[in-house]
């Protein structure tokens, strides 16, 4: 039985989200499975002021580089997926994937207490 | 999505989470910060720092915000919480009125 008060159209912007990570920053982006990777990059452009051509998105943890023209669904990007963002450097190459995890950070600070509450 | 429609939440270790304002407002505490007339510094810069909330918990909270929006629009999935996070997550949720 469908509930009319809860719309379930495929355009529903709450359909899914992905977590785009670079260094210590995570961008939560709402999207739909039929969107292309290019559309995702256009959303990112608004947030980070980097043109789509200078962005590369890589699906974690298998490090598959995502294709601009294909949809998220086609490339098995699912709800809550983690996608690494890398940017083009001055020498025209893309930087390596760099996602800092809080655990790495704890290890590097080992011994200085570190309790938060 | 425009920059103005997002808010940046910063954890105890300085990790940043950029989320939709709509999602952040699932938290009554954040909603008050963002909408109260007595302009918080947070409102103007769209940044909120939580020195008491560690990164793992803050990420889980952001995931919860989005899950909550999905749930409200009819997607009935479960929200998974690792047992070892439960206590800290409850303390943070209490603080955030989430």
PDB file of C-alpha atoms in Angstrom, chain A residues 8-56:
ATOM      1  CA  UNK A   8       8.476   8.377  -3.845  1.00  0.00           C
ATOM      2  CA  UNK A   9       9.229   9.875  -7.214  1.00  0.00           C
ATOM      3  CA  UNK A  10      12.637   9.007  -8.714  1.00  0.00           C
ATOM      4  CA  UNK A  11      13.484  12.709  -8.636  1.00  0.00           C
ATOM      5  CA  UNK A  12      13.201  12.766  -4.881  1.00  0.00           C
ATOM      6  CA  UNK A  13      16.390  14.539  -3.867  1.00  0.00           C
ATOM      7  CA  UNK A  14      16.649  12.579  -0.657  1.00  0.00           C
ATOM      8  CA  UNK A  15      17.005   9.336  -2.641  1.00  0.00           C
ATOM      9  CA  UNK A  16      20.651   8.887  -1.751  1.00  0.00           C
ATOM     10  CA  UNK A  17      23.811  10.655  -0.745  1.00  0.00           C
ATOM     11  CA  UNK A  18      27.488  10.066  -1.261  1.00  0.00           C
ATOM     12  CA  UNK A  19      30.456  11.120   0.845  1.00  0.00           C
ATOM     13  CA  UNK A  20      33.135  12.874  -1.181  1.00  0.00           C
ATOM     14  CA  UNK A  21      36.413  12.971   0.733  1.00  0.00           C
ATOM     15  CA  UNK A  22      39.682  14.792   0.282  1.00  0.00           C
ATOM     16  CA  UNK A  23      42.276  15.282   3.026  1.00  0.00           C
ATOM     17  CA  UNK A  24      40.350  16.160   6.203  1.00  0.00           C
ATOM     18  CA  UNK A  25      37.153  17.300   4.511  1.00  0.00           C
ATOM     19  CA  UNK A  26      34.018  15.320   3.670  1.00  0.00           C
ATOM     20  CA  UNK A  27      31.276  16.694   1.421  1.00  0.00           C
ATOM     21  CA  UNK A  28      27.887  15.032   1.777  1.00  0.00           C
ATOM     22  CA  UNK A  29      26.115  15.294  -1.585  1.00  0.00           C
ATOM     23  CA  UNK A  30      22.499  14.420  -2.176  1.00  0.00           C
ATOM     24  CA  UNK A  31      21.951  12.747  -5.509  1.00  0.00           C
ATOM     25  CA  UNK A  32      19.893  10.200  -7.418  1.00  0.00           C
ATOM     26  CA  UNK A  33      21.206   6.941  -8.919  1.00  0.00           C
ATOM     27  CA  UNK A  34      20.461   8.094 -12.490  1.00  0.00           C
ATOM     28  CA  UNK A  35      22.686  11.174 -12.213  1.00  0.00           C
ATOM     29  CA  UNK A  36      25.934  11.169 -14.152  1.00  0.00           C
ATOM     30  CA  UNK A  37      29.315  11.650 -12.554  1.00  0.00           C
ATOM     31  CA  UNK A  38      29.613  14.891 -14.525  1.00  0.00           C
ATOM     32  CA  UNK A  39      26.512  16.215 -12.751  1.00  0.00           C
ATOM     33  CA  UNK A  40      28.126  15.342  -9.426  1.00  0.00           C
ATOM     34  CA  UNK A  41      31.269  17.236 -10.439  1.00  0.00           C
ATOM     35  CA  UNK A  42      29.130  20.241 -11.344  1.00  0.00           C
ATOM     36  CA  UNK A  43      27.670  20.193  -7.844  1.00  0.00           C
ATOM     37  CA  UNK A  44      31.169  20.014  -6.407  1.00  0.00           C
ATOM     38  CA  UNK A  45      32.293  22.922  -8.556  1.00  0.00           C
ATOM     39  CA  UNK A  46      29.784  25.128  -6.722  1.00  0.00           C
ATOM     40  CA  UNK A  47      31.231  24.106  -3.377  1.00  0.00           C
ATOM     41  CA  UNK A  48      34.967  24.026  -4.003  1.00  0.00           C
ATOM     42  CA  UNK A  49      35.431  26.455  -6.923  1.00  0.00           C
ATOM     43  CA  UNK A  50      37.370  23.905  -8.963  1.00  0.00           C
ATOM     44  CA  UNK A  51      36.256  23.356 -12.570  1.00  0.00           C
ATOM     45  CA  UNK A  52      34.910  19.903 -13.415  1.00  0.00           C
ATOM     46  CA  UNK A  53      37.900  19.240 -15.686  1.00  0.00           C
ATOM     47  CA  UNK A  54      40.242  19.539 -12.742  1.00  0.00           C
ATOM     48  CA  UNK A  55      38.324  17.042 -10.625  1.00  0.00           C
ATOM     49  CA  UNK A  56      38.693  13.293 -10.561  1.00  0.00           C
TER      50      UNK A  56
END
